[in-house]
Short mmCIF file of C-alpha atoms in Angstrom, two decimals:
data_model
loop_
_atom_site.label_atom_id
_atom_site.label_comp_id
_atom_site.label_asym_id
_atom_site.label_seq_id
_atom_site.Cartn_x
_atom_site.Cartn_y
_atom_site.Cartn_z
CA UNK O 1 0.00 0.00 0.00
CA UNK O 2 2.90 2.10 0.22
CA UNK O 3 2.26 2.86 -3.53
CA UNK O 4 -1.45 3.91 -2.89
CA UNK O 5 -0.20 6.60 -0.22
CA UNK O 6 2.62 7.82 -2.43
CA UNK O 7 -0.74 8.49 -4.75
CA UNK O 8 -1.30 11.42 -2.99
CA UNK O 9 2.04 12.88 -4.08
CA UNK O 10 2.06 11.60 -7.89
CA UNK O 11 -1.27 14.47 -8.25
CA UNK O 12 1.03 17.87 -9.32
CA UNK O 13 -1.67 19.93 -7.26
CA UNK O 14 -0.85 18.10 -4.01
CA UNK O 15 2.91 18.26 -4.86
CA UNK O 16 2.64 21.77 -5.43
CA UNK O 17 0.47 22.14 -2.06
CA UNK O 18 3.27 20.15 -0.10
CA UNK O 19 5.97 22.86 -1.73
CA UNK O 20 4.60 25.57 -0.92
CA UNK O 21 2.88 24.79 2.75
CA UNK O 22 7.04 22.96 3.45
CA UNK O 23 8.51 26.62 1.98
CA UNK O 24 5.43 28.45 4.29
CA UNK O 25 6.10 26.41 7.60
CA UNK O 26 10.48 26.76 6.97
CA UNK O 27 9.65 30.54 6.50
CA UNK O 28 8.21 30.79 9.97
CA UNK O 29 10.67 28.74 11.29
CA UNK O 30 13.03 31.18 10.97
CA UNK O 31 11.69 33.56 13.23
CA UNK O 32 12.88 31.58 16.15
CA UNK O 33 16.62 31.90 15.02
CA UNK O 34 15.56 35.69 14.22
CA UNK O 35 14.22 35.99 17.43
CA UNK O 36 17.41 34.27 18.97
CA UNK O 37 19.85 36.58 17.02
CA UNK O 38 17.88 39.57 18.75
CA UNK O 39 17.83 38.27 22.10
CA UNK O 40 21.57 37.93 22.21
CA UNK O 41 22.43 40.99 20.61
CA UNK O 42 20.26 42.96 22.46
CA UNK O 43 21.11 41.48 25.45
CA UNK O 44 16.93 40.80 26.24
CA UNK O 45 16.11 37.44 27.73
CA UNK O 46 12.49 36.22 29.05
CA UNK O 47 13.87 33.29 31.56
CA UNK O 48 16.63 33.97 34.61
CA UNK O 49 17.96 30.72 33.45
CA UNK O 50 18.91 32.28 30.39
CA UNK O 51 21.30 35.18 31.79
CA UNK O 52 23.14 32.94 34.09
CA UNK O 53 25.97 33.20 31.68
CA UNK O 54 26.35 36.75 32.33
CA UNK O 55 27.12 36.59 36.45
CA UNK O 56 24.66 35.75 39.61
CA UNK O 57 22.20 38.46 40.87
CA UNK O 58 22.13 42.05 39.98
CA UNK O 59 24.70 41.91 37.02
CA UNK O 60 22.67 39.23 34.95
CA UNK O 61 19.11 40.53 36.36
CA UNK O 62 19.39 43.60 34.32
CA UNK O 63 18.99 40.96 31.33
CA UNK O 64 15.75 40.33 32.09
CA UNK O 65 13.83 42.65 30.14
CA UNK O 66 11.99 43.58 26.52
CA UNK O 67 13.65 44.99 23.80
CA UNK O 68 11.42 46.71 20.87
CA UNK O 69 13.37 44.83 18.31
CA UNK O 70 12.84 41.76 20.04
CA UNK O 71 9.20 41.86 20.61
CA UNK O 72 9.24 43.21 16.45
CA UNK O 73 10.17 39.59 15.52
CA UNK O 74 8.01 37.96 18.05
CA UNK O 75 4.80 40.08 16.77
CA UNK O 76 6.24 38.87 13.53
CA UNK O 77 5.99 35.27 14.21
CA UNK O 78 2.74 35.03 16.32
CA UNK O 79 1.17 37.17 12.72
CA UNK O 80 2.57 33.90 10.90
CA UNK O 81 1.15 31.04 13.56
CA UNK O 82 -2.26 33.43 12.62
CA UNK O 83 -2.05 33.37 9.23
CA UNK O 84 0.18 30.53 7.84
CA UNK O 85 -1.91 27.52 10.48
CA UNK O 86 -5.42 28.36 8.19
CA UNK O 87 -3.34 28.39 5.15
CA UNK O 88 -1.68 24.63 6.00
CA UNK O 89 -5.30 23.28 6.92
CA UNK O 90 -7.77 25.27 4.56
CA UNK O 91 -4.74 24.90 1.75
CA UNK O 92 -4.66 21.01 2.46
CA UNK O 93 -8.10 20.43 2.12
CA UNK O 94 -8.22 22.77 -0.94
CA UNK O 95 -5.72 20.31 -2.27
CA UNK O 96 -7.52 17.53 -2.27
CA UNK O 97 -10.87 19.12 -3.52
CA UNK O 98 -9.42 18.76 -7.11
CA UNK O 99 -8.57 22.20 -8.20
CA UNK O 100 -7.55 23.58 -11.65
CA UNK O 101 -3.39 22.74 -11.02
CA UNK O 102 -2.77 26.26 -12.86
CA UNK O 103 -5.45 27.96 -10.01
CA UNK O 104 -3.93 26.12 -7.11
CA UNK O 105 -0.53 27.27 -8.13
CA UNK O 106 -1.63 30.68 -8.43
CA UNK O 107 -2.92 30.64 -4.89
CA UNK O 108 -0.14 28.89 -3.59
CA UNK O 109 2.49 31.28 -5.38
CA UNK O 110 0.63 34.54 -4.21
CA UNK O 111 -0.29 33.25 -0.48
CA UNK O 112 4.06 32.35 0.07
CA UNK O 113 5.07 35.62 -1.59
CA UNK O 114 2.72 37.62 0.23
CA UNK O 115 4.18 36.37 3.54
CA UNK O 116 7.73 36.33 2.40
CA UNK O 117 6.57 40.40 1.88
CA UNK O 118 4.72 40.39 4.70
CA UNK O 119 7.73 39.63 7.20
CA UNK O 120 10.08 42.21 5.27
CA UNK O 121 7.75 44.72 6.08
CA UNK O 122 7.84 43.98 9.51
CA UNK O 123 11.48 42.92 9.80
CA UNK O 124 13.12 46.18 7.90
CA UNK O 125 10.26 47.88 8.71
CA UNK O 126 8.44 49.74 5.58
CA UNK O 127 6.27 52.47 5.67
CA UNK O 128 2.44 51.46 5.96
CA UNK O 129 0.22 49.93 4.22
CA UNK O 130 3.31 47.36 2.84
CA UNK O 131 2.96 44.91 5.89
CA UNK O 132 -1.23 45.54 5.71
CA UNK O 133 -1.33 44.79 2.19
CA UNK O 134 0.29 42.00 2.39
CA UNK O 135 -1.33 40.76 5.06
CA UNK O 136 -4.17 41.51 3.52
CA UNK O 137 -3.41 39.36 0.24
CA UNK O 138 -2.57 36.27 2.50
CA UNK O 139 -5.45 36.33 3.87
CA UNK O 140 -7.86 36.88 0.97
CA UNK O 141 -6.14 33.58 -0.32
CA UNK O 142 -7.15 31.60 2.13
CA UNK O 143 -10.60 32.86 2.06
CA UNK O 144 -11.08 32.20 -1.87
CA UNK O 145 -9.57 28.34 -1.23
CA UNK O 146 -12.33 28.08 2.11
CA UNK O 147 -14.91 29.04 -0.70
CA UNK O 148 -13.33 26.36 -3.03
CA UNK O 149 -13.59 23.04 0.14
CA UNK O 150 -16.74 24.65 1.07
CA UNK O 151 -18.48 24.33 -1.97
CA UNK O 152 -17.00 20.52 -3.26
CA UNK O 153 -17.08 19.28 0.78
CA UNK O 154 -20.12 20.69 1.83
CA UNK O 155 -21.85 18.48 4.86
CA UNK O 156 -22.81 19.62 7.52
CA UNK U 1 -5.35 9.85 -10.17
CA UNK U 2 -7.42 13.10 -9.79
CA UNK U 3 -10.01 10.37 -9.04
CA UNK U 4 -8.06 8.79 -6.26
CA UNK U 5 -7.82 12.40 -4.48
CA UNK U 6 -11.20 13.47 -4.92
CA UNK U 7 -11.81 9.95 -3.68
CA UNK U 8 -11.09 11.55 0.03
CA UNK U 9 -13.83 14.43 -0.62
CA UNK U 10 -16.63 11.33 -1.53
CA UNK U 11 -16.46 10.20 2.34
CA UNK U 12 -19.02 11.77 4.01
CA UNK U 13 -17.03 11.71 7.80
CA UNK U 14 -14.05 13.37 5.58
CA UNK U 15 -16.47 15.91 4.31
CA UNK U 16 -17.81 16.82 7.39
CA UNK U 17 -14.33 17.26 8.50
CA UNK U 18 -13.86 19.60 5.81
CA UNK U 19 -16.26 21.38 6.19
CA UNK U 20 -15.99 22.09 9.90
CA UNK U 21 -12.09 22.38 9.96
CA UNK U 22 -13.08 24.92 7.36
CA UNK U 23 -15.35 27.06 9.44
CA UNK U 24 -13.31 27.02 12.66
CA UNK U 25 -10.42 28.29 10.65
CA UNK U 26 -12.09 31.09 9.21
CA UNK U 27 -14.01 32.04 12.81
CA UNK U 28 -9.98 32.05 14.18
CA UNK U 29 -9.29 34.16 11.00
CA UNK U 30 -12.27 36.34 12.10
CA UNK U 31 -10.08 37.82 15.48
CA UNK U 32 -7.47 39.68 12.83
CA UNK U 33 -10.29 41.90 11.16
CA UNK U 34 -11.39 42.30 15.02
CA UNK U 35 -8.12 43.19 16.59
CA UNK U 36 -7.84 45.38 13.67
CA UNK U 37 -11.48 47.68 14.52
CA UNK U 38 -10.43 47.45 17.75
CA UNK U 39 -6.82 48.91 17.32
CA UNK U 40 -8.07 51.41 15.23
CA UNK U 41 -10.99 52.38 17.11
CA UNK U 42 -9.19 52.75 20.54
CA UNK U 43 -6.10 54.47 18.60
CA UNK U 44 -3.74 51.29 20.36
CA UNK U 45 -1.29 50.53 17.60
CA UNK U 46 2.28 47.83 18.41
CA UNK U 47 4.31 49.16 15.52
CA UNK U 48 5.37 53.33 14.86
CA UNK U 49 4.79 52.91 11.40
CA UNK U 50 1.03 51.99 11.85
CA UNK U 51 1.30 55.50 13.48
CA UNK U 52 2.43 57.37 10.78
CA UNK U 53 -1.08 58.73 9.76
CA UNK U 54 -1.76 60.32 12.90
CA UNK U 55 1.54 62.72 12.64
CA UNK U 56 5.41 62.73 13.47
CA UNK U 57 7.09 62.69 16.70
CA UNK U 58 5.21 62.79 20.34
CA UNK U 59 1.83 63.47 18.77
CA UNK U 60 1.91 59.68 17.08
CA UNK U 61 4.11 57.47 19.89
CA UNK U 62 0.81 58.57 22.25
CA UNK U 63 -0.80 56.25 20.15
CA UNK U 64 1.69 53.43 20.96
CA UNK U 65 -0.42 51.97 23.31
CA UNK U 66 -2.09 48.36 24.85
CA UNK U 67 -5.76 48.62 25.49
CA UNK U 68 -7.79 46.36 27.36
CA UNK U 69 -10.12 45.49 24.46
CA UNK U 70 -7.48 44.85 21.99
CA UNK U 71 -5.92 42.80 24.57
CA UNK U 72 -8.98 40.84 25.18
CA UNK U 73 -9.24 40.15 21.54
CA UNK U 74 -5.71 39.01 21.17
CA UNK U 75 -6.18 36.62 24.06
CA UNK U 76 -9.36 34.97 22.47
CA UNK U 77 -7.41 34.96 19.22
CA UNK U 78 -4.67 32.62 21.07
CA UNK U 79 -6.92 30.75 22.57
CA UNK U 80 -8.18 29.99 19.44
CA UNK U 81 -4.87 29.09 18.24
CA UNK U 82 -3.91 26.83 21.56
CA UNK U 83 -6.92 24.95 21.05
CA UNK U 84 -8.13 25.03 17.17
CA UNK U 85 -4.35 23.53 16.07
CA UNK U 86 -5.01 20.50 18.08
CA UNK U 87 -8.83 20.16 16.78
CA UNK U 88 -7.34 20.44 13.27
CA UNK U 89 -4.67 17.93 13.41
CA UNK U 90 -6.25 15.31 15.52
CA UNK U 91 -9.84 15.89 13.88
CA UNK U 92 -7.99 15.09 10.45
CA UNK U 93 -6.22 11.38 12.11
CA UNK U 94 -10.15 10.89 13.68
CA UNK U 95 -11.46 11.84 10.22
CA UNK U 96 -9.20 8.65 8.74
CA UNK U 97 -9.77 6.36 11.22
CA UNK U 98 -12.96 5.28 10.05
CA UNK U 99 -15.68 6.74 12.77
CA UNK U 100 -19.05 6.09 12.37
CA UNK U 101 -20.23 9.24 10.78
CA UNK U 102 -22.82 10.48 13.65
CA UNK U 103 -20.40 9.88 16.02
CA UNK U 104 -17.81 12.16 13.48
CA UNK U 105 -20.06 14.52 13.22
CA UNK U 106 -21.14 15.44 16.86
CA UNK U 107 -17.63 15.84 17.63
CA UNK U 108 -17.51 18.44 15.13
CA UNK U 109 -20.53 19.98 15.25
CA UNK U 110 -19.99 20.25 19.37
CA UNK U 111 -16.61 21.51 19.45
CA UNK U 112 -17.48 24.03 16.49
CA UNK U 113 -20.33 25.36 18.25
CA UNK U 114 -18.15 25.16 21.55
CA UNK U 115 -15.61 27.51 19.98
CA UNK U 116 -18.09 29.57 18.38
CA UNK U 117 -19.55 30.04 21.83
CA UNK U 118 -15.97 30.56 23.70
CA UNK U 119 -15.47 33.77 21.47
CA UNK U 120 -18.85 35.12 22.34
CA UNK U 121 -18.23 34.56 26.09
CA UNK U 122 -14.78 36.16 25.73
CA UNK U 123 -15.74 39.43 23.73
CA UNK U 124 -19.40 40.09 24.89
CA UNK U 125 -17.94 39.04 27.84
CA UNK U 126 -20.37 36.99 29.57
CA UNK U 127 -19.75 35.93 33.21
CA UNK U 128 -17.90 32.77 34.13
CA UNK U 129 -18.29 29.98 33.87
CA UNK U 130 -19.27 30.32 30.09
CA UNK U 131 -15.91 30.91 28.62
CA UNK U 132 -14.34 27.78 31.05
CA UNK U 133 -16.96 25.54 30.12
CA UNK U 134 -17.02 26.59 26.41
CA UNK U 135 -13.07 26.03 26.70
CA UNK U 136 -13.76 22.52 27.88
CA UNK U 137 -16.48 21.34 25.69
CA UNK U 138 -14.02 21.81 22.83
CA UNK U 139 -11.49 20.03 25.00
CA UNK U 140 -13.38 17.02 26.14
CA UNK U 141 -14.21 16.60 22.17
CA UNK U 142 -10.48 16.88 21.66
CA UNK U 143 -9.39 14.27 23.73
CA UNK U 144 -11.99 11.84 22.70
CA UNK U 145 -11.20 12.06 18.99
CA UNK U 146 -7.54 11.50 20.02
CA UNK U 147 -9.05 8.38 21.89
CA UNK U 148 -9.92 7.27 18.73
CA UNK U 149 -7.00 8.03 16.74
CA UNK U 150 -4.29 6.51 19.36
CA UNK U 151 -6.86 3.31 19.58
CA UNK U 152 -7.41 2.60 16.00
CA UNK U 153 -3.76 4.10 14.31
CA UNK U 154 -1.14 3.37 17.46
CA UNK U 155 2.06 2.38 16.44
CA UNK U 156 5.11 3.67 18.95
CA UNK F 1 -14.48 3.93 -0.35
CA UNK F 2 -14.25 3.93 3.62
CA UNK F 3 -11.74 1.20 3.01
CA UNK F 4 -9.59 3.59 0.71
CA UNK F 5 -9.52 6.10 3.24
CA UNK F 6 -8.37 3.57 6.23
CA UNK F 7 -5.75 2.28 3.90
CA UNK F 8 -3.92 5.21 5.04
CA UNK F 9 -3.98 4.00 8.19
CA UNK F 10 -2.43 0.77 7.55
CA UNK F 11 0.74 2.05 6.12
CA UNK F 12 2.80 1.86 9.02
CA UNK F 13 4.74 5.17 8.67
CA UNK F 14 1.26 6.85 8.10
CA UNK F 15 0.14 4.82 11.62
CA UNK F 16 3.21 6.29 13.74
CA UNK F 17 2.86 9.51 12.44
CA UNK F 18 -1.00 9.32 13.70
CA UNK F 19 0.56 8.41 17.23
CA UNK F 20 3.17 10.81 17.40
CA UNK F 21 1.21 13.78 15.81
CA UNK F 22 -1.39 13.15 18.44
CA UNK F 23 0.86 12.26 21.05
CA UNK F 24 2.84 16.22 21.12
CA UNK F 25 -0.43 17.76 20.37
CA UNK F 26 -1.91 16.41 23.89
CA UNK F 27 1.30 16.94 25.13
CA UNK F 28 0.63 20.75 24.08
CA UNK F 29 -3.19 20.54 24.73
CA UNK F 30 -1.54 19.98 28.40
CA UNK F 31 -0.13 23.65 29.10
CA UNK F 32 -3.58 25.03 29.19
CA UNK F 33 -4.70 22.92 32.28
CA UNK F 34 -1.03 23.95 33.98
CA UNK F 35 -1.50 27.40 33.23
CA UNK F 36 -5.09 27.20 34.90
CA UNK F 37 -3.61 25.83 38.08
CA UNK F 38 -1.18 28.59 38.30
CA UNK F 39 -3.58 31.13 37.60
CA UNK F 40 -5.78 29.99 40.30
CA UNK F 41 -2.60 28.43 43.03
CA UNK F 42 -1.34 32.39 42.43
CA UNK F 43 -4.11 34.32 41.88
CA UNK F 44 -3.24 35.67 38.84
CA UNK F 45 -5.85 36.38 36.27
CA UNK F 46 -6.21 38.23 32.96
CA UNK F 47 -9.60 38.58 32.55
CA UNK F 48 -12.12 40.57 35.22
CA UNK F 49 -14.70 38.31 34.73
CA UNK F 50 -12.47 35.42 36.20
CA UNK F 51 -11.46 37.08 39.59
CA UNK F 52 -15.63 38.17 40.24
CA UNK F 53 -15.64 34.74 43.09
CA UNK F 54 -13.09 36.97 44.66
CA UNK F 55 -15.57 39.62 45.48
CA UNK F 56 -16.35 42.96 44.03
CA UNK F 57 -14.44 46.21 43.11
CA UNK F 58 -11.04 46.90 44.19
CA UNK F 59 -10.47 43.44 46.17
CA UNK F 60 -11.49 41.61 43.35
CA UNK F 61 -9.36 43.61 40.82
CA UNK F 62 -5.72 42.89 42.77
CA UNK F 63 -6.09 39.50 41.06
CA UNK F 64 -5.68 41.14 37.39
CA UNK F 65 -2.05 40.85 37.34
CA UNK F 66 0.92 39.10 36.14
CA UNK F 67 2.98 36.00 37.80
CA UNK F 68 5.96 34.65 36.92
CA UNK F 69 5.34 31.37 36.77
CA UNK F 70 1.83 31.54 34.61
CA UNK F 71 4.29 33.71 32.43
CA UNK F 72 6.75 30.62 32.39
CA UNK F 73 3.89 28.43 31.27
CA UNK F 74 2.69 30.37 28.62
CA UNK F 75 6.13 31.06 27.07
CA UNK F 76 6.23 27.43 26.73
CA UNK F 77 2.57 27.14 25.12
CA UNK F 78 3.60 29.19 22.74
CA UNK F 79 7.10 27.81 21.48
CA UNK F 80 5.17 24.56 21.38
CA UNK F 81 2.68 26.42 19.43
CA UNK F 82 5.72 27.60 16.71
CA UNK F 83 7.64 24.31 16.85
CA UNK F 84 4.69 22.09 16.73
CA UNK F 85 2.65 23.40 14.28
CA UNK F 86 5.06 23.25 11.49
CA UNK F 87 6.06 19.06 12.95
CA UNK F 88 2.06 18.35 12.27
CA UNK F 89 2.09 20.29 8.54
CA UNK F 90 6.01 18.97 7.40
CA UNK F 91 5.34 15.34 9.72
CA UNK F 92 2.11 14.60 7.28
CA UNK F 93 3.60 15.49 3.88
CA UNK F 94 6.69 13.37 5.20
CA UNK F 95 4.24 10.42 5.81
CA UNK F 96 3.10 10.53 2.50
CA UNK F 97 6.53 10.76 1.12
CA UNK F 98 7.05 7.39 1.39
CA UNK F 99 9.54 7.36 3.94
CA UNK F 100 11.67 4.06 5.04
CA UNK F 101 9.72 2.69 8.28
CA UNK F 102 12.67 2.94 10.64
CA UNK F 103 13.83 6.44 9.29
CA UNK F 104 10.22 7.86 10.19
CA UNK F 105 10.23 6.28 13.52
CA UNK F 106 13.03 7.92 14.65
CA UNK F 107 12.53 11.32 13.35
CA UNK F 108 9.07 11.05 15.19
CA UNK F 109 10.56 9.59 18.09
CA UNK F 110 13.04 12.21 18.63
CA UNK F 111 10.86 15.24 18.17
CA UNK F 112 7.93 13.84 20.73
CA UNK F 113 11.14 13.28 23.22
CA UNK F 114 12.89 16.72 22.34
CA UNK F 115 9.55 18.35 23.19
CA UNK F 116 8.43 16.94 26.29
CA UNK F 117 12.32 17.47 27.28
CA UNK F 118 12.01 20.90 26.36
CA UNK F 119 8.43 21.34 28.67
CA UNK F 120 10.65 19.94 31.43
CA UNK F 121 13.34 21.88 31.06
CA UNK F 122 10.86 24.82 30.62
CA UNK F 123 8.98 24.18 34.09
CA UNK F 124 11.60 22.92 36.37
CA UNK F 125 13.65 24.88 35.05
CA UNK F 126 16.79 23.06 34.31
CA UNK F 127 19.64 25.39 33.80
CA UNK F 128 20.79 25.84 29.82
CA UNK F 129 21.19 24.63 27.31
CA UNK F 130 18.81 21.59 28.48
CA UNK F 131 15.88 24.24 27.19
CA UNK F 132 18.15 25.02 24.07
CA UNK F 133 19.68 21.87 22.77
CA UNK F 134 15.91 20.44 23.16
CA UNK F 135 14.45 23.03 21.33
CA UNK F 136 16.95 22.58 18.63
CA UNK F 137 16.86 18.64 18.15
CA UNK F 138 12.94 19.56 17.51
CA UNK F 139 13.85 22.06 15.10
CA UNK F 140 16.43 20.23 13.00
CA UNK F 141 14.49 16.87 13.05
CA UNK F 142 11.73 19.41 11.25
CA UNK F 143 14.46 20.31 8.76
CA UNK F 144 15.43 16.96 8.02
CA UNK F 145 11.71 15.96 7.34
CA UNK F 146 11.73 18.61 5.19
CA UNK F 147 13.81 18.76 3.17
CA UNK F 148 12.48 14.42 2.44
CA UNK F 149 9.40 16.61 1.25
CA UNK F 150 10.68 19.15 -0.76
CA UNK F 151 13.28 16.40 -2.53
CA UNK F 152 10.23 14.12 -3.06
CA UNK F 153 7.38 16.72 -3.24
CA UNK F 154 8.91 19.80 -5.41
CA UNK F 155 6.41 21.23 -7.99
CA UNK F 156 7.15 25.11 -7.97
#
């Protein structure tokens, strides 16, 4: 049966689905390394047990504390766990509800570019309305591929 | 093979999982557009640029602000997140395993109206113990489709 | 066709996935009942409506506030929430990339111990890099499915 499973990824949609949601899920990944790279820099820690490198008490206490570039990335990656978890669900299902390949590409393209945009504009930062547009985009993706399951899965 | 995939979409306890999944994804989705009115309508903005309208200098950082209704928003949008994930991963295994389809679908027809519920009891907000019990309705369901799952699929 | 669908379920790397996918989202699904037993053992609440058994006005509000361990908790909700999201999305596409048996076992087996390492290490706490180094071994596990996926999977 291991040839029936490997069915799912002989359909181009589906392969084109697990592409984009793998490229998707790696991009939001990387905010944890982001976030990392921030924290040390900017000397800004959440847990004591994470300053004990710098000295007991006072020294490494100081350590303890936000930074504004820090807590940039971090409202970076919680916009991704919103946005990117409907896309891996909705854009699953959406897979498998046998969509047009050249359609599902185009949604798949547009939804990973948009968020590849999206955390630029939050990262470098640009001006308004970059990071709402693209935002924006992302999510009216996801809503056109809900329409898409909704209307081939329909059973309530 | 388009065939084979759409095969998924002809079982009605897969359907039903679509279609649910669907709709608890896009109520989650619902608490961006809300944090958004909210932000704007208090004037309680994260980020300087989303500012930038209101002016330059003092007159705009004013405006960098928390609020208790955005707050409350963003709370019930990671509650959503903390307990939708689980519903969409597990539900998906359940959805597989071959449940009878009643039984499918008043697990998701409870824990959809569950988390439907939770959000009303978290922005109206109604007293507690709405929001707790909401919160464990979806929970309980949770737990018993993972019953399932670990029963039918378990291999360690 | 309900015995098409199960015959996902009897490919054994599609079975262990099932286990472990559902085994670190309970695991996850567990935070929320910790944090509620800090909330309450502290009295530390975020919401008004959950301190009103407390009693009225100004005695009741004292209760609104921050703790350092419900803090501790929730940090650890949510870098379950970033590194287990993308294990369920990459873990499934992995399944169905027609992994070797034993290879799939241990990259599931690993991740499910890395992460309920990592809660330890989170609660106790254990002094770093327990916290790091188990957060990592999650992380490139992850990678390594991934990048099965995207060799198997790629359709740009």
């Amino acid at each position: 049966e291991m040839a029936k499973l490997t069915q799912l990824l002989d359909n181009e949609a589906f392969r084109a689905y697990a592409t984009y949601a793998t490229i998707v899920l790696l991009k939001m990944m990387l905010m944890s390394p982001i976030t990392a790279y921030f924290r040390i820099t900017r000397k800004a820690f959440a847990n004591p047990e994470d300053t004990a490198s710098f000295g007991k008490g006072e020294s490494a206490k100081k350590y303890l504390r936000t930074d504004q570039d820090v807590e940039r990335v971090r409202r970076g990656h919680l916009n991704d766990l919103e946005n990117i978890v409907p896309f891996i669900g909705i854009g699953l299902l959406y897979a498998l509800s046998g969509p047009e390949l050249s359609t599902a590409l185009m949604h798949f393209r547009i939804f990973a570019g948009a968020r590849i945009f999206h955390t630029l504009a939050y990262l470098i930062p640009l001006p308004q309305p970059c990071r709402g547009l693209s935002w924006a985009v992302g999510y009216a993706v996801t809503i056109s591929m809900a329409y898409k399951v909704v209307k081939t899965a329909l059973y309530l």
